[in-house]
XYZ file of N, CA and C in Angstrom:
393
model
N -38.108 28.085 16.298
C -37.699 28.237 15.510
C -35.698 28.899 15.585
N -35.849 28.717 14.369
C -34.007 29.348 14.612
C -34.067 30.343 13.273
N -33.149 31.396 13.439
C -33.641 32.524 12.642
C -31.544 33.118 12.035
N -31.660 33.407 11.492
C -30.360 33.628 10.661
C -29.979 34.199 11.191
N -28.552 34.901 12.248
C -27.808 36.482 11.998
C -28.196 36.939 10.761
N -27.486 38.057 10.561
C -26.547 38.879 9.169
C -25.646 38.411 9.446
N -24.634 38.218 10.321
C -23.041 37.236 10.644
C -23.308 36.312 9.655
N -23.461 35.437 10.769
C -24.125 34.155 10.218
C -24.042 34.305 8.577
N -25.006 34.838 8.070
C -25.405 35.390 5.885
C -24.372 35.340 6.197
N -23.536 36.683 6.166
C -22.751 37.214 5.801
C -21.570 35.800 5.427
N -21.409 35.149 6.807
C -19.864 34.396 6.253
C -20.312 33.230 6.135
N -21.586 32.465 5.610
C -22.258 31.315 4.845
C -21.629 31.922 3.434
N -22.532 33.379 3.093
C -21.869 33.644 1.622
C -20.923 33.982 1.675
N -19.760 34.292 2.365
C -18.414 34.330 1.852
C -17.489 33.100 1.552
N -17.653 32.171 2.886
C -17.760 31.029 2.544
C -17.634 30.004 1.078
N -19.330 30.436 0.493
C -20.342 29.149 -0.829
C -18.380 30.297 -1.956
N -18.475 31.929 -1.615
C -18.036 32.210 -2.572
C -16.155 31.716 -3.156
N -16.105 31.342 -1.487
C -14.495 31.172 -1.529
C -14.162 29.846 -1.832
N -15.334 28.712 -1.423
C -14.616 27.436 -2.083
C -15.574 27.395 -3.954
N -16.264 28.892 -4.082
C -16.715 28.425 -5.607
C -15.377 29.412 -6.050
N -14.379 30.123 -6.043
C -13.996 30.837 -6.637
C -11.590 29.766 -7.115
N -11.706 29.846 -8.372
C -10.999 29.245 -8.913
C -9.594 30.387 -9.220
N -9.030 31.271 -8.472
C -8.046 32.162 -9.889
C -9.016 33.227 -9.947
N -9.192 33.106 -10.890
C -10.162 34.597 -11.859
C -11.116 33.548 -11.532
N -11.955 32.508 -11.455
C -13.156 31.964 -12.275
C -13.933 31.670 -11.169
N -15.122 32.282 -11.105
C -16.092 32.219 -9.846
C -17.113 30.870 -10.875
N -17.206 29.772 -9.841
C -18.033 28.729 -10.354
C -19.048 28.619 -9.761
N -20.153 29.006 -10.310
C -21.866 29.407 -9.239
C -22.801 27.584 -10.475
N -22.226 26.927 -11.017
C -23.167 26.332 -11.737
C -22.416 24.785 -11.482
N -22.869 23.739 -12.093
C -22.208 23.011 -12.976
C -22.417 22.943 -13.800
N -22.614 23.366 -14.951
C -21.540 23.353 -16.366
C -20.713 24.148 -15.958
N -20.553 25.344 -15.369
C -20.218 25.873 -15.401
C -18.260 25.485 -14.930
N -18.399 24.440 -14.070
C -17.894 23.841 -13.246
C -16.728 22.841 -14.578
N -18.104 22.021 -15.299
C -17.753 20.770 -15.449
C -16.709 22.178 -17.379
N -17.296 23.078 -17.273
C -16.319 24.409 -18.285
C -15.208 24.411 -17.497
N -14.867 24.775 -16.919
C -13.782 25.163 -15.958
C -12.917 24.078 -16.100
N -12.728 22.165 -15.351
C -12.061 21.580 -15.250
C -11.949 21.780 -16.874
N -12.946 21.165 -17.567
C -12.081 20.459 -19.055
C -11.293 21.223 -19.660
N -11.057 23.039 -19.516
C -10.229 24.145 -19.247
C -9.056 23.921 -18.931
N -9.150 23.796 -17.716
C -7.926 23.337 -16.725
C -7.262 21.819 -17.104
N -8.476 20.602 -17.676
C -6.912 19.664 -17.738
C -6.429 19.738 -19.754
N -7.500 20.444 -20.046
C -6.913 20.903 -21.356
C -5.191 21.449 -21.855
N -5.552 22.428 -20.999
C -4.409 23.820 -20.317
C -3.267 23.008 -19.667
N -3.656 21.944 -18.811
C -2.520 21.452 -17.834
C -1.342 20.781 -18.982
N -2.000 20.316 -20.647
C -2.070 19.620 -21.903
C -0.713 19.952 -22.577
N -1.427 20.907 -23.004
C -1.549 21.566 -24.896
C -0.248 22.633 -24.041
N 1.139 22.856 -25.306
C 2.300 23.191 -24.877
C 2.382 22.648 -23.662
N 2.785 21.179 -22.611
C 3.665 20.512 -21.722
C 4.980 20.310 -22.831
N 4.916 19.684 -24.438
C 5.695 19.291 -24.878
C 6.861 20.172 -24.994
N 6.632 21.934 -25.418
C 6.946 23.630 -25.085
C 7.837 24.284 -23.925
N 7.570 22.776 -22.980
C 8.025 23.079 -22.102
C 9.705 23.847 -21.347
N 10.147 22.050 -21.872
C 12.181 22.075 -21.633
C 12.522 22.745 -22.964
N 11.883 23.934 -24.069
C 12.389 24.115 -25.078
C 13.525 25.280 -24.616
N 13.247 26.011 -23.954
C 14.680 27.014 -23.948
C 16.011 27.075 -23.283
N 15.524 25.415 -22.189
C 16.679 24.223 -22.130
C 17.110 24.013 -22.861
N 16.644 23.298 -23.536
C 17.420 22.973 -25.766
C 17.333 23.907 -26.907
N 18.439 24.818 -26.697
C 17.919 25.454 -27.902
C 18.256 25.029 -29.270
N 18.912 24.032 -28.655
C 19.650 22.956 -30.391
C 17.658 22.124 -31.368
N 17.473 22.180 -30.203
C 15.894 21.119 -30.728
C 15.378 22.817 -31.009
N 15.177 23.486 -30.995
C 13.969 24.632 -31.812
C 14.560 25.271 -32.408
N 15.839 24.947 -32.829
C 16.162 26.266 -33.632
C 15.812 27.023 -34.707
N 16.028 25.389 -35.548
C 15.623 25.039 -37.180
C 14.284 26.144 -37.235
N 13.790 26.292 -36.043
C 11.912 26.666 -36.364
C 12.196 27.957 -37.009
N 13.286 28.996 -36.270
C 13.322 30.365 -36.684
C 14.387 30.610 -37.794
N 15.529 29.026 -38.702
C 16.031 29.391 -39.443
C 15.554 29.256 -40.801
N 14.169 28.267 -40.439
C 13.854 28.123 -41.981
C 14.126 27.713 -42.984
N 14.066 27.029 -43.725
C 14.508 25.827 -44.378
C 14.087 26.609 -46.281
N 14.275 26.443 -46.876
C 14.088 26.123 -48.654
C 14.371 24.739 -49.358
N 14.021 23.675 -48.094
C 13.239 22.529 -48.900
C 12.197 21.904 -48.530
N 11.562 22.858 -47.784
C 10.465 22.645 -47.082
C 9.888 22.813 -47.883
N 8.194 22.726 -48.352
C 6.875 23.350 -48.745
C 6.828 23.583 -47.257
N 5.941 24.867 -46.913
C 4.264 25.177 -45.950
C 4.426 24.465 -45.555
N 3.367 23.613 -46.390
C 2.214 23.367 -45.943
C 3.395 22.048 -44.621
N 4.663 21.428 -45.437
C 5.329 20.360 -45.079
C 6.391 21.050 -43.142
N 5.975 22.510 -43.522
C 6.698 22.998 -42.198
C 5.781 22.866 -41.514
N 5.017 23.164 -41.671
C 3.675 23.369 -40.793
C 3.278 21.967 -40.112
N 3.268 20.424 -40.341
C 3.677 19.593 -40.446
C 4.420 19.079 -38.885
N 5.893 19.873 -39.458
C 7.101 19.599 -38.490
C 7.378 20.234 -36.995
N 6.047 21.429 -37.602
C 6.055 21.795 -36.004
C 4.732 21.318 -35.258
N 3.642 20.467 -35.850
C 3.082 20.184 -35.211
C 3.318 19.051 -34.313
N 4.631 18.400 -35.493
C 4.826 17.153 -34.450
C 6.433 17.193 -34.175
N 6.708 18.706 -33.986
C 7.495 19.014 -32.976
C 6.338 19.332 -30.911
N 5.475 19.669 -31.921
C 4.732 20.136 -30.696
C 3.800 19.009 -29.412
N 3.874 17.638 -30.332
C 3.121 16.705 -29.942
C 1.292 17.533 -30.550
N 1.164 17.995 -31.165
C -0.224 18.690 -31.940
C -0.307 17.746 -32.791
N 0.550 16.380 -33.487
C -1.068 15.281 -34.520
C -2.266 15.824 -33.824
N -3.054 15.540 -35.329
C -4.650 14.478 -34.254
C -3.854 13.213 -34.481
N -5.147 12.244 -32.955
C -4.842 11.261 -32.623
C -5.774 11.087 -32.042
N -6.294 10.006 -31.431
C -7.877 10.101 -31.054
C -7.990 11.091 -29.606
N -6.322 10.399 -29.082
C -7.100 10.839 -27.300
C -6.903 12.567 -27.312
N -5.911 13.071 -27.748
C -5.999 14.604 -28.531
C -7.452 14.414 -28.457
N -8.019 14.220 -29.881
C -9.576 14.882 -31.031
C -10.572 14.340 -29.481
N -10.463 13.137 -29.276
C -11.871 12.573 -28.120
C -11.677 13.782 -26.703
N -10.704 13.917 -26.093
C -10.426 14.588 -24.933
C -11.462 15.106 -25.025
N -11.817 15.216 -23.584
C -13.422 15.973 -22.409
C -14.198 14.932 -23.322
N -14.922 14.199 -24.233
C -15.428 13.438 -25.229
C -15.637 12.079 -25.018
N -17.126 11.627 -24.025
C -17.307 10.448 -23.564
C -17.076 9.155 -24.852
N -16.297 9.565 -24.973
C -16.096 7.739 -26.319
C -15.366 7.028 -26.869
N -14.788 6.468 -27.430
C -14.059 5.143 -27.473
C -12.562 6.484 -27.291
N -11.280 6.347 -27.057
C -10.317 6.359 -27.760
C -9.412 5.592 -28.160
N -10.134 4.642 -28.609
C -9.466 3.715 -29.007
C -8.672 3.339 -30.701
N -7.685 2.614 -30.546
C -7.027 2.806 -31.724
C -7.977 3.108 -33.416
N -7.299 2.935 -34.311
C -8.466 1.963 -35.459
C -7.730 1.475 -35.904
N -6.572 1.031 -36.433
C -6.056 -0.165 -36.322
C -6.353 -1.824 -35.551
N -7.742 -2.112 -34.457
C -7.742 -2.913 -34.395
C -7.031 -3.039 -33.052
N -6.035 -2.243 -32.797
C -4.961 -2.600 -31.407
C -5.527 -3.037 -30.665
N -6.768 -2.333 -29.617
C -7.619 -2.213 -28.648
C -6.670 -1.819 -28.351
N -5.889 -0.408 -27.843
C -4.904 0.331 -26.913
C -5.544 1.441 -27.541
N -5.684 2.701 -26.398
C -5.564 3.765 -26.342
C -4.608 4.466 -27.920
N -5.259 5.412 -28.210
C -3.980 6.157 -29.886
C -3.430 7.710 -28.865
N -2.853 7.199 -28.512
C -2.052 8.888 -28.286
C -0.880 8.833 -29.242
N -0.352 10.352 -29.330
C 0.711 9.779 -30.190
C 1.906 8.965 -30.406
N 2.315 8.406 -28.872
C 3.427 7.765 -29.154
C 3.015 6.179 -29.706
N 1.280 6.034 -29.548
C 0.994 4.777 -30.331
C 1.311 4.633 -31.665
N 0.866 5.306 -32.254
C 0.937 5.500 -33.407
C 1.695 5.090 -33.940
N 3.527 6.314 -33.255
C 4.405 6.178 -33.410
C 5.927 4.686 -33.329
N 5.071 3.879 -32.047
C 6.685 3.124 -32.121
C 5.286 2.265 -31.315
N 4.286 2.065 -31.941
C 3.723 0.407 -30.772
C 2.696 -0.271 -32.503
N 2.051 1.108 -33.055
C 0.001 0.107 -33.340
C 1.462 0.341 -34.957
N 0.915 -1.305 -35.032
C 1.250 -2.331 -36.544
C 1.144 -1.756 -37.448
N -0.221 -0.879 -37.716
C 0.047 -0.541 -38.784
C 0.675 1.448 -39.753
N 1.677 1.152 -37.997
C 2.361 2.803 -38.868
C 3.647 1.734 -38.707
N 4.492 0.419 -37.732
C 5.292 0.190 -37.861
C 5.675 -0.419 -39.041
N 4.057 -0.902 -39.971
C 4.023 -1.759 -41.333
C 4.753 -0.845 -42.229
N 3.910 0.038 -42.283
C 4.719 1.672 -43.402
C 5.506 2.154 -43.466
N 6.175 2.034 -41.742
C 7.123 3.117 -42.081
C 8.796 1.606 -41.844
N 8.182 -0.152 -42.374
C 9.357 -0.798 -42.767
C 8.907 -0.555 -43.818
N 7.656 -0.593 -44.817
C 8.120 -0.984 -46.031
C 8.418 0.593 -46.908
N 8.340 1.262 -46.198
C 8.797 3.143 -46.599
C 10.683 2.258 -46.654
N 11.226 1.905 -45.386
C 12.885 1.254 -44.823
C 13.590 0.691 -46.481
N 12.974 0.003 -46.760
C 12.863 -1.410 -47.518
C 12.935 -0.567 -48.664
């Protein structure tokens, strides 16, 4: 029969703590790991559209100036558009195991780029506005 020494147990516990700690988080269960990695994935994308904004002050200068030509709700929608926070299936269903295919039947994922540039429903709507 093999008996573990105190030093062996301490070393094993220290190794366990080292591999379950990411920054300030200590992940001690599968649920905690799922929560941490979901948060980590979400936070790695959210805000990415604004990461270069300090280098281009003209692109976001209008935010501080305001305008009397926009209603408050329109201003909020423009800010959402500027930071790529427009609701779409790819964003709303992130972290869920459900379909993120476009509702217009495109059989394509529905990120913001698809909605603005490729989706036939949006392109038809935009061409009817232009004419």
